[in-house]
Short mmCIF file of C-alpha atoms in Angstrom, two decimals:
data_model
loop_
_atom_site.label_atom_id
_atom_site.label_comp_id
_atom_site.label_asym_id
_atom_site.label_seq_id
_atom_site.Cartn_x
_atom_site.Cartn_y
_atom_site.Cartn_z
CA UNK S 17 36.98 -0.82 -9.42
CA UNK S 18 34.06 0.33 -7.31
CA UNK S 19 30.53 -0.44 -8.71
CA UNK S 20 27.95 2.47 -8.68
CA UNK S 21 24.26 1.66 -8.80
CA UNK S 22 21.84 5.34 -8.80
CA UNK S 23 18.77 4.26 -7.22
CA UNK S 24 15.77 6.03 -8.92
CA UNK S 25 12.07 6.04 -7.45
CA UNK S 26 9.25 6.23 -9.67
CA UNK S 27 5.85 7.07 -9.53
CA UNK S 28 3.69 8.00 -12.27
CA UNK S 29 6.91 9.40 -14.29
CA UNK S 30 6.23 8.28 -17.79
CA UNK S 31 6.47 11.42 -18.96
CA UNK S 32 9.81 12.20 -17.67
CA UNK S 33 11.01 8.77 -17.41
CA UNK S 34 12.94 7.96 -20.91
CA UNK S 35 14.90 11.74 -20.90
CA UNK S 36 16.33 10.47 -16.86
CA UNK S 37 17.07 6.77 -18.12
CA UNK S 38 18.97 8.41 -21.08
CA UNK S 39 20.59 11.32 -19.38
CA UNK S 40 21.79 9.18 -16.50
CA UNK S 41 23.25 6.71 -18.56
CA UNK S 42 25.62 9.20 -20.23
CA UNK S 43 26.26 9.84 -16.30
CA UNK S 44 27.41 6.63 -15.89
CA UNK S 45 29.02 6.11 -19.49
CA UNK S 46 31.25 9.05 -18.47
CA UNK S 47 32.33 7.91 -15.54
CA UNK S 48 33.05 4.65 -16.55
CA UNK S 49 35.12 6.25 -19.17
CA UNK S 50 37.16 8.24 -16.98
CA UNK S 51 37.95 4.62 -14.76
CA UNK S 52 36.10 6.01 -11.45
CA UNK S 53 33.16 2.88 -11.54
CA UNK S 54 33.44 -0.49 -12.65
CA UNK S 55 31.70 -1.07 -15.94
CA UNK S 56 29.35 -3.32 -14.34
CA UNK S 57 27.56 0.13 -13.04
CA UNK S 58 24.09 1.44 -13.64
CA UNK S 59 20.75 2.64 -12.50
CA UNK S 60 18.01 1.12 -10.75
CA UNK S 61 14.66 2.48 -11.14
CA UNK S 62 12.11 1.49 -8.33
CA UNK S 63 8.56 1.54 -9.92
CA UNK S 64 6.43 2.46 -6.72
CA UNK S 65 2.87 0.93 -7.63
CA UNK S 66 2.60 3.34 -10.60
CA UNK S 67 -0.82 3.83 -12.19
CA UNK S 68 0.38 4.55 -15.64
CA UNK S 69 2.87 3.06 -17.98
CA UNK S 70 6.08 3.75 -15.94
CA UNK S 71 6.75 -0.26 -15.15
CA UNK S 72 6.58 -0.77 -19.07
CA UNK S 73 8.61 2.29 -20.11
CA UNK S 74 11.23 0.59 -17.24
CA UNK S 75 11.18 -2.63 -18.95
CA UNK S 76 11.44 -1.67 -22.55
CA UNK S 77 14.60 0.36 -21.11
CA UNK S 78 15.87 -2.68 -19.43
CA UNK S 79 15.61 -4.60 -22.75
CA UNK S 80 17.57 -2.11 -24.35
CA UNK S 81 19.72 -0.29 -22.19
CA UNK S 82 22.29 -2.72 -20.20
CA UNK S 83 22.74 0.50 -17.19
CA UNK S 84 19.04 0.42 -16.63
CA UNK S 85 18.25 -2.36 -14.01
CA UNK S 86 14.15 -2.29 -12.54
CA UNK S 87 12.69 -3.00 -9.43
CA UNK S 88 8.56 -3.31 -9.41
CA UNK S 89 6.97 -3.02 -5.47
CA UNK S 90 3.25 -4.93 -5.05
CA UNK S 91 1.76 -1.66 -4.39
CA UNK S 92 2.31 2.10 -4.04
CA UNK S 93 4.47 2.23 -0.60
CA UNK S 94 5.06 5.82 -0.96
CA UNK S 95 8.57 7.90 -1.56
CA UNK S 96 10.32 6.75 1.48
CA UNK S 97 9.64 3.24 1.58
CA UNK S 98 10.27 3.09 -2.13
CA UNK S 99 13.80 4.29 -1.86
CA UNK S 100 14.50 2.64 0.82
CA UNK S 101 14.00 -0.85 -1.06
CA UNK S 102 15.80 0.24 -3.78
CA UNK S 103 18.65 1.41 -1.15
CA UNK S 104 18.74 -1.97 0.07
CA UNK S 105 18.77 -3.96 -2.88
CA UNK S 106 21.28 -1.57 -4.26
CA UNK S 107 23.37 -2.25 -0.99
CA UNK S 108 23.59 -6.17 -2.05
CA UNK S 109 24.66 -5.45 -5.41
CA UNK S 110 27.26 -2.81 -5.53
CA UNK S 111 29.45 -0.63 -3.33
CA UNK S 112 28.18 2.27 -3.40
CA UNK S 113 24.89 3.89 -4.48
CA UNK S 114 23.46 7.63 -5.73
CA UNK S 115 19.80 8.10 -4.91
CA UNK S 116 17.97 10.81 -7.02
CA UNK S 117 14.34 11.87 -8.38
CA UNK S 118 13.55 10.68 -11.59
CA UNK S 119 12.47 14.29 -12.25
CA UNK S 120 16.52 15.21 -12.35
CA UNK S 121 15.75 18.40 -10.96
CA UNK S 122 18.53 17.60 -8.78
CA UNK S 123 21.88 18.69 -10.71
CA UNK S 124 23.30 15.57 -12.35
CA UNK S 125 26.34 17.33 -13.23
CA UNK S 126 27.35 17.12 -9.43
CA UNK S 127 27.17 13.25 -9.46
CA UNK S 128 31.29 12.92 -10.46
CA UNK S 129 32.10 14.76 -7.47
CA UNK S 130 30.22 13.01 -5.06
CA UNK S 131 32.23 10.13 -6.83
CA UNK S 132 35.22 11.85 -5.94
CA UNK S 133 34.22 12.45 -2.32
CA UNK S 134 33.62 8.88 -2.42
CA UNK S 135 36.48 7.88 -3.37
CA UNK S 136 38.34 10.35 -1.38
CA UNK S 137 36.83 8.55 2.04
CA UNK S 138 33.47 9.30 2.58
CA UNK S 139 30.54 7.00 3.43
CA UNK S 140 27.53 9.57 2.94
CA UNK S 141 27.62 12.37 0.64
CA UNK S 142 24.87 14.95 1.05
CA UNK S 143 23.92 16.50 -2.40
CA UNK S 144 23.22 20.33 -0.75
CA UNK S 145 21.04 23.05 -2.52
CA UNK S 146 22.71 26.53 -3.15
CA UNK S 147 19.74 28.01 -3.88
CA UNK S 148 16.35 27.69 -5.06
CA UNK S 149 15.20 30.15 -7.95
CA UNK S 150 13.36 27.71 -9.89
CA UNK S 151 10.96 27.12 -6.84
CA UNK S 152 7.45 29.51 -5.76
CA UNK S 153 8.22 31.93 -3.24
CA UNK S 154 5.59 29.72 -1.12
CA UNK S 155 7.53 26.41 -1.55
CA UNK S 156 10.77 28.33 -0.99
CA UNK S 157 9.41 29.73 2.29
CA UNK S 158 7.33 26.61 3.53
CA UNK S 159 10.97 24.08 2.63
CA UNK S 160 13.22 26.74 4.67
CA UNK S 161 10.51 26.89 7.43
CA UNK S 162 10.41 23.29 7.53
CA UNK S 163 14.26 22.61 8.25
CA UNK S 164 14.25 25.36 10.80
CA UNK S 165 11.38 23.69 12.40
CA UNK S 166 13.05 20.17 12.30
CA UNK S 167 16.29 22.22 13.94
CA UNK S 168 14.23 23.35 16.64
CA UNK S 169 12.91 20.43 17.29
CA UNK S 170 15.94 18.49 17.97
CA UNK S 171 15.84 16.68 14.95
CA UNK S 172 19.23 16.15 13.11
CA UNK S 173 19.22 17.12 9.53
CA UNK S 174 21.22 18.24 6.85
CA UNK S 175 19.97 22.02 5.73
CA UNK S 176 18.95 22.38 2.14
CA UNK S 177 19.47 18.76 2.02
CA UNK S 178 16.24 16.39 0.48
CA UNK S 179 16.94 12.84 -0.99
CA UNK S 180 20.20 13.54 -3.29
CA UNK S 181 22.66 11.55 -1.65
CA UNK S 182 25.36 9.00 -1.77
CA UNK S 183 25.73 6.00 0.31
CA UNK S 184 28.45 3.26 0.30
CA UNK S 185 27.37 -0.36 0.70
CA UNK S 186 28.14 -0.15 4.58
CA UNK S 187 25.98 3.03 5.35
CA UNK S 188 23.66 1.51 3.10
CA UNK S 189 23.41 -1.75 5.68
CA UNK S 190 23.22 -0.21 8.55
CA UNK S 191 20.46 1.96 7.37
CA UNK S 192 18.83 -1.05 7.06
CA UNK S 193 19.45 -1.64 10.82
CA UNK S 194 16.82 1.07 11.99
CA UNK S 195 13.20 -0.97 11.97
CA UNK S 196 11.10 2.09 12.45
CA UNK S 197 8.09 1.70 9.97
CA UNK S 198 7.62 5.20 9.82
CA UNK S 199 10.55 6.19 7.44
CA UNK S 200 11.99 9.99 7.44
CA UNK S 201 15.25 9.16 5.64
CA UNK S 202 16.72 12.57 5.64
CA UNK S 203 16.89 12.59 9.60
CA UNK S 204 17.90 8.73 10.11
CA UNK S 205 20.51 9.17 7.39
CA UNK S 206 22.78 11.45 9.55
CA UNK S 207 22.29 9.23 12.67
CA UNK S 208 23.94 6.36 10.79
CA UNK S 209 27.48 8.49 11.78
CA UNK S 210 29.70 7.48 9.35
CA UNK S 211 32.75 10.04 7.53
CA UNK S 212 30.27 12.51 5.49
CA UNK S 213 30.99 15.02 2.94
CA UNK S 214 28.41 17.55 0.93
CA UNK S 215 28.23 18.62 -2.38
CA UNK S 216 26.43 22.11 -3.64
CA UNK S 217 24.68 22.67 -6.27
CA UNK S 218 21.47 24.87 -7.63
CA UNK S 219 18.62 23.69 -8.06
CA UNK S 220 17.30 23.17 -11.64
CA UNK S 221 13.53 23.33 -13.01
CA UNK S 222 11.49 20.32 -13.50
CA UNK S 223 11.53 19.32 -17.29
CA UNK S 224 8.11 17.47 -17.60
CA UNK S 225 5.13 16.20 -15.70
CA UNK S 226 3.92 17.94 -12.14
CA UNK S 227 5.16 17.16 -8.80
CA UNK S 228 4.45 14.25 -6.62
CA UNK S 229 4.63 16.30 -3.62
CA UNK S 230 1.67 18.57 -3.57
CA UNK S 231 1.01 20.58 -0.64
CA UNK S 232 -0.78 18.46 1.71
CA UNK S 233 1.75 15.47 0.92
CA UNK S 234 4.43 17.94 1.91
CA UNK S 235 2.40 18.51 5.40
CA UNK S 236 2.05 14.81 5.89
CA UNK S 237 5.89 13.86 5.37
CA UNK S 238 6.89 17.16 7.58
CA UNK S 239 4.58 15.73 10.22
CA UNK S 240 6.15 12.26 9.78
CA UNK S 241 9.52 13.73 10.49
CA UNK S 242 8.83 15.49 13.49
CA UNK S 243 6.88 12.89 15.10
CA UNK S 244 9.06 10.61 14.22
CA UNK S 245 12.27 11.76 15.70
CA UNK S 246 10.87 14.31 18.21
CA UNK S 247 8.97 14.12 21.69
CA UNK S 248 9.09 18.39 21.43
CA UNK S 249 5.73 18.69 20.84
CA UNK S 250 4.61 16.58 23.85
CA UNK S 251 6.52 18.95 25.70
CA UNK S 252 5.03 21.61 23.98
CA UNK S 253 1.75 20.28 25.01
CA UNK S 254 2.37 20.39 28.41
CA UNK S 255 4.28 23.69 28.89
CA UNK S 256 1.28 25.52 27.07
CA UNK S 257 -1.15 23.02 29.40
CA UNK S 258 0.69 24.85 32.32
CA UNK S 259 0.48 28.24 30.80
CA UNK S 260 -3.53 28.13 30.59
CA UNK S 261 -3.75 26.49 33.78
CA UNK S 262 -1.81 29.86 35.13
CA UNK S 263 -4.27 31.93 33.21
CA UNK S 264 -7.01 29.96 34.65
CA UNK S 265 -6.01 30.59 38.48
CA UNK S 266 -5.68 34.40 37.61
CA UNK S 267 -9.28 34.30 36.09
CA UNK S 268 -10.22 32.68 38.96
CA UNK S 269 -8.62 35.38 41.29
CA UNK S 270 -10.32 37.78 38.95
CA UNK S 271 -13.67 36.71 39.26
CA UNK S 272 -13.56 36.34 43.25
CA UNK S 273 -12.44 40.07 43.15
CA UNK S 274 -15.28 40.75 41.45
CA UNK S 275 -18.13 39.22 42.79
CA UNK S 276 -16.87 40.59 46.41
CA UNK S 277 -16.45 44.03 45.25
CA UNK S 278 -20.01 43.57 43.91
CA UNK S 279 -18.86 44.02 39.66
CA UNK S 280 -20.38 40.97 38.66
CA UNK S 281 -22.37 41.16 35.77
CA UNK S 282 -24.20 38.16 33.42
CA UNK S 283 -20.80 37.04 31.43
CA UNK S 284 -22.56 34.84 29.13
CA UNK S 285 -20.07 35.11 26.47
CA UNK S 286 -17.20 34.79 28.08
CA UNK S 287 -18.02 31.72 29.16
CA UNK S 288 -19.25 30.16 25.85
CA UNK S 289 -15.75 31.46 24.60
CA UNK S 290 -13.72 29.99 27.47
CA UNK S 291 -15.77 26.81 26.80
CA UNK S 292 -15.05 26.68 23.35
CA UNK S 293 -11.18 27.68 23.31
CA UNK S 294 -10.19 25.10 26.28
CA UNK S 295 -12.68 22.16 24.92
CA UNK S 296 -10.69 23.48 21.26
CA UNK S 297 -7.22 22.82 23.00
CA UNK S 298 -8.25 19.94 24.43
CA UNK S 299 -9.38 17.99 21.17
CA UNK S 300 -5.86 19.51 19.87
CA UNK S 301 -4.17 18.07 22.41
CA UNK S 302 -5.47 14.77 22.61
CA UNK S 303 -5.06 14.96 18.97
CA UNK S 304 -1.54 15.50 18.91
CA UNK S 305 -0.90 12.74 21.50
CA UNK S 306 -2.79 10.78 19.23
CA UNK S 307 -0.58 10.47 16.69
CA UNK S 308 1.97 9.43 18.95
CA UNK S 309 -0.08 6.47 20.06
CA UNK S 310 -1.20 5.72 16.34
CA UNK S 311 2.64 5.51 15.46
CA UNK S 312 3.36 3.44 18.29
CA UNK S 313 0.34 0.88 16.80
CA UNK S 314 2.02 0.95 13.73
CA UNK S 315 5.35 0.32 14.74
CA UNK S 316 3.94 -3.00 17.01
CA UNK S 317 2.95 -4.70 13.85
CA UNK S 318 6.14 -4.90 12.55
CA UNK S 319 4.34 -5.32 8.54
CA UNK S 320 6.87 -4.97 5.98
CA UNK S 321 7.86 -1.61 4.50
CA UNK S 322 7.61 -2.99 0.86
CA UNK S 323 7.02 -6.09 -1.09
CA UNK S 324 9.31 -7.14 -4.27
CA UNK S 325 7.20 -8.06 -7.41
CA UNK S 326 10.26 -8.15 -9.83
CA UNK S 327 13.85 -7.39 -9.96
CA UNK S 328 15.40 -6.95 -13.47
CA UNK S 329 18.55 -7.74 -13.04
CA UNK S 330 20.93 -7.98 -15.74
CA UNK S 331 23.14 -10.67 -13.80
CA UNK S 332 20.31 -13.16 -13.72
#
């Protein structure tokens, strides 16, 4: 019998926290029941350097629930790192693993099937949104815009696709394999290559709290992905470097023109503007290349994505 473990990250989620611990465990009291996981099964819940009482409510769970297993990080790491350690000390512990947010807006009703696709073959089952009602028409329109940006960018992602997912304990491995520091698990996921399957589903509302994922965090990890998978906007750079260069030798043409055919008149603002746009591109630019180089920095040191403070682990 295959063991499941449903990898959880937390942060700040003490309001929601008790309703996913209990609703999940009927998840995997269910299947249990119906002999598709070993009893053994359960749920990890990866405290990310919460600020409130989520490591407590964890450990009062732990004490009474024998599904609910905890794992505290030194620190807040952020989403990515967070489930990443719990995807790798999930991947020494069972054969197969379910990540989801511990706000369960992510349809737990869909988590047999994956089970079944599972079972059926598969090494990475994408949970895949139908549609997305419950969200703003702004975060509708910025998450669509965001996976047809990644497209275009060459990056390889699953559309509609976030952090719902199942892994077996090989997939879960060799993710382990790729060292970058800078983590954008829904595009290194796919590159691991293994038999895949998706499930659909729609997405639900969120029950309690707010979202971890306010606007500018949702810039920064869109950012992260791109940069981190995609030299596009280097070439970007440069094709639009050649572009104003080209408008630059026609101004140039234009202005000899002119002062030969006698037109020339004081063009004071003109220049201040053509000053201002090509120093603006330029500090753009260098910005943009910037990032590049900080990554590259980062990546050198080689620090550790996470650190372990406890494991609760019902086998110890």
């Amino acid at each position: 019998m295959q063991r499941l473990m449903i990898v959880v990250p937390c942060y700040n989620e003490e309001e929601i926290l008790p309703y996913s611990a209990e609703k999940l465990t009927e998840v995997i009291k269910n299947l249990i029941k119906k002999s598709k996981i070993a009893s053994n099964s359960g749920i990890l819940f990866v405290n990310d350097g919460s600020k409130d009482k989520t490591w407590e409510i964890i450990q009062n769970e732990y004490a009474k629930n024998p599904y609910v297993y905890g794992l505290g990080l030194a620190g807040n790491v952020g989403h990515q790192n967070a489930l990443f350690a719990g995807l790798q000390t999930a991947a020494e512990i069972c054969d197969f693993s379910i990540s989801i947010d511990a706000d369960l807006q992510d349809d737990i009703e869909v988590i047999e099937q994956m089970v079944d696709e599972y079972l059926s073959g598969a090494d990475i089952v994408y949970g895949v949104r139908s549609e997305r009602k419950t969200d703003t028409f702004f975060k509708r329109f910025t998450a669509q815009s965001f996976y047809r940006i990644m497209e275009m960018m060459g990056v390889k992602t699953v559309y509609n696709h976030a952090d719902f997912r199942l892994m077996s304990a090989r997939a879960m491995k060799q993710l382990g394999q790729y060292k970058e520091r800078n983590l954008f698990l829904r595009g290194m996921v796919p590159l691991i290559g293994y038999k895949t399957a998706t499930v659909t589903y729609a997405r639900k509302e969120r029950l309690a709290g707010e979202s971890k994922y306010p606007l500018k965090k949702m810039l920064s990890f869109a950012w992260d992905g791109i940069t981190s998978f995609s030299i596009k906007p280097i070439s970007m750079i440069m094709a639009f470097g050649g572009v104003i260069v080209a408008c630059s030798v026609i101004a140039f043409i234009y202005t000899l023109v002119s002062y030969f055919m006698g037109h020339v008149s004081p063009g004071w603002s003109s220049l201040m503007i053509s000053i201002w746009f090509l120093g603006g591109v330029q500090l753009l630019f260098i910005g943009v290349v910037g990032q590049y180089v900080g990554k590259t920095y980062i990546e050198s040191k080689e620090r550790p994505r996470y650190n372990v403070e406890k494991f609760l682990n019902h086998e110890e």
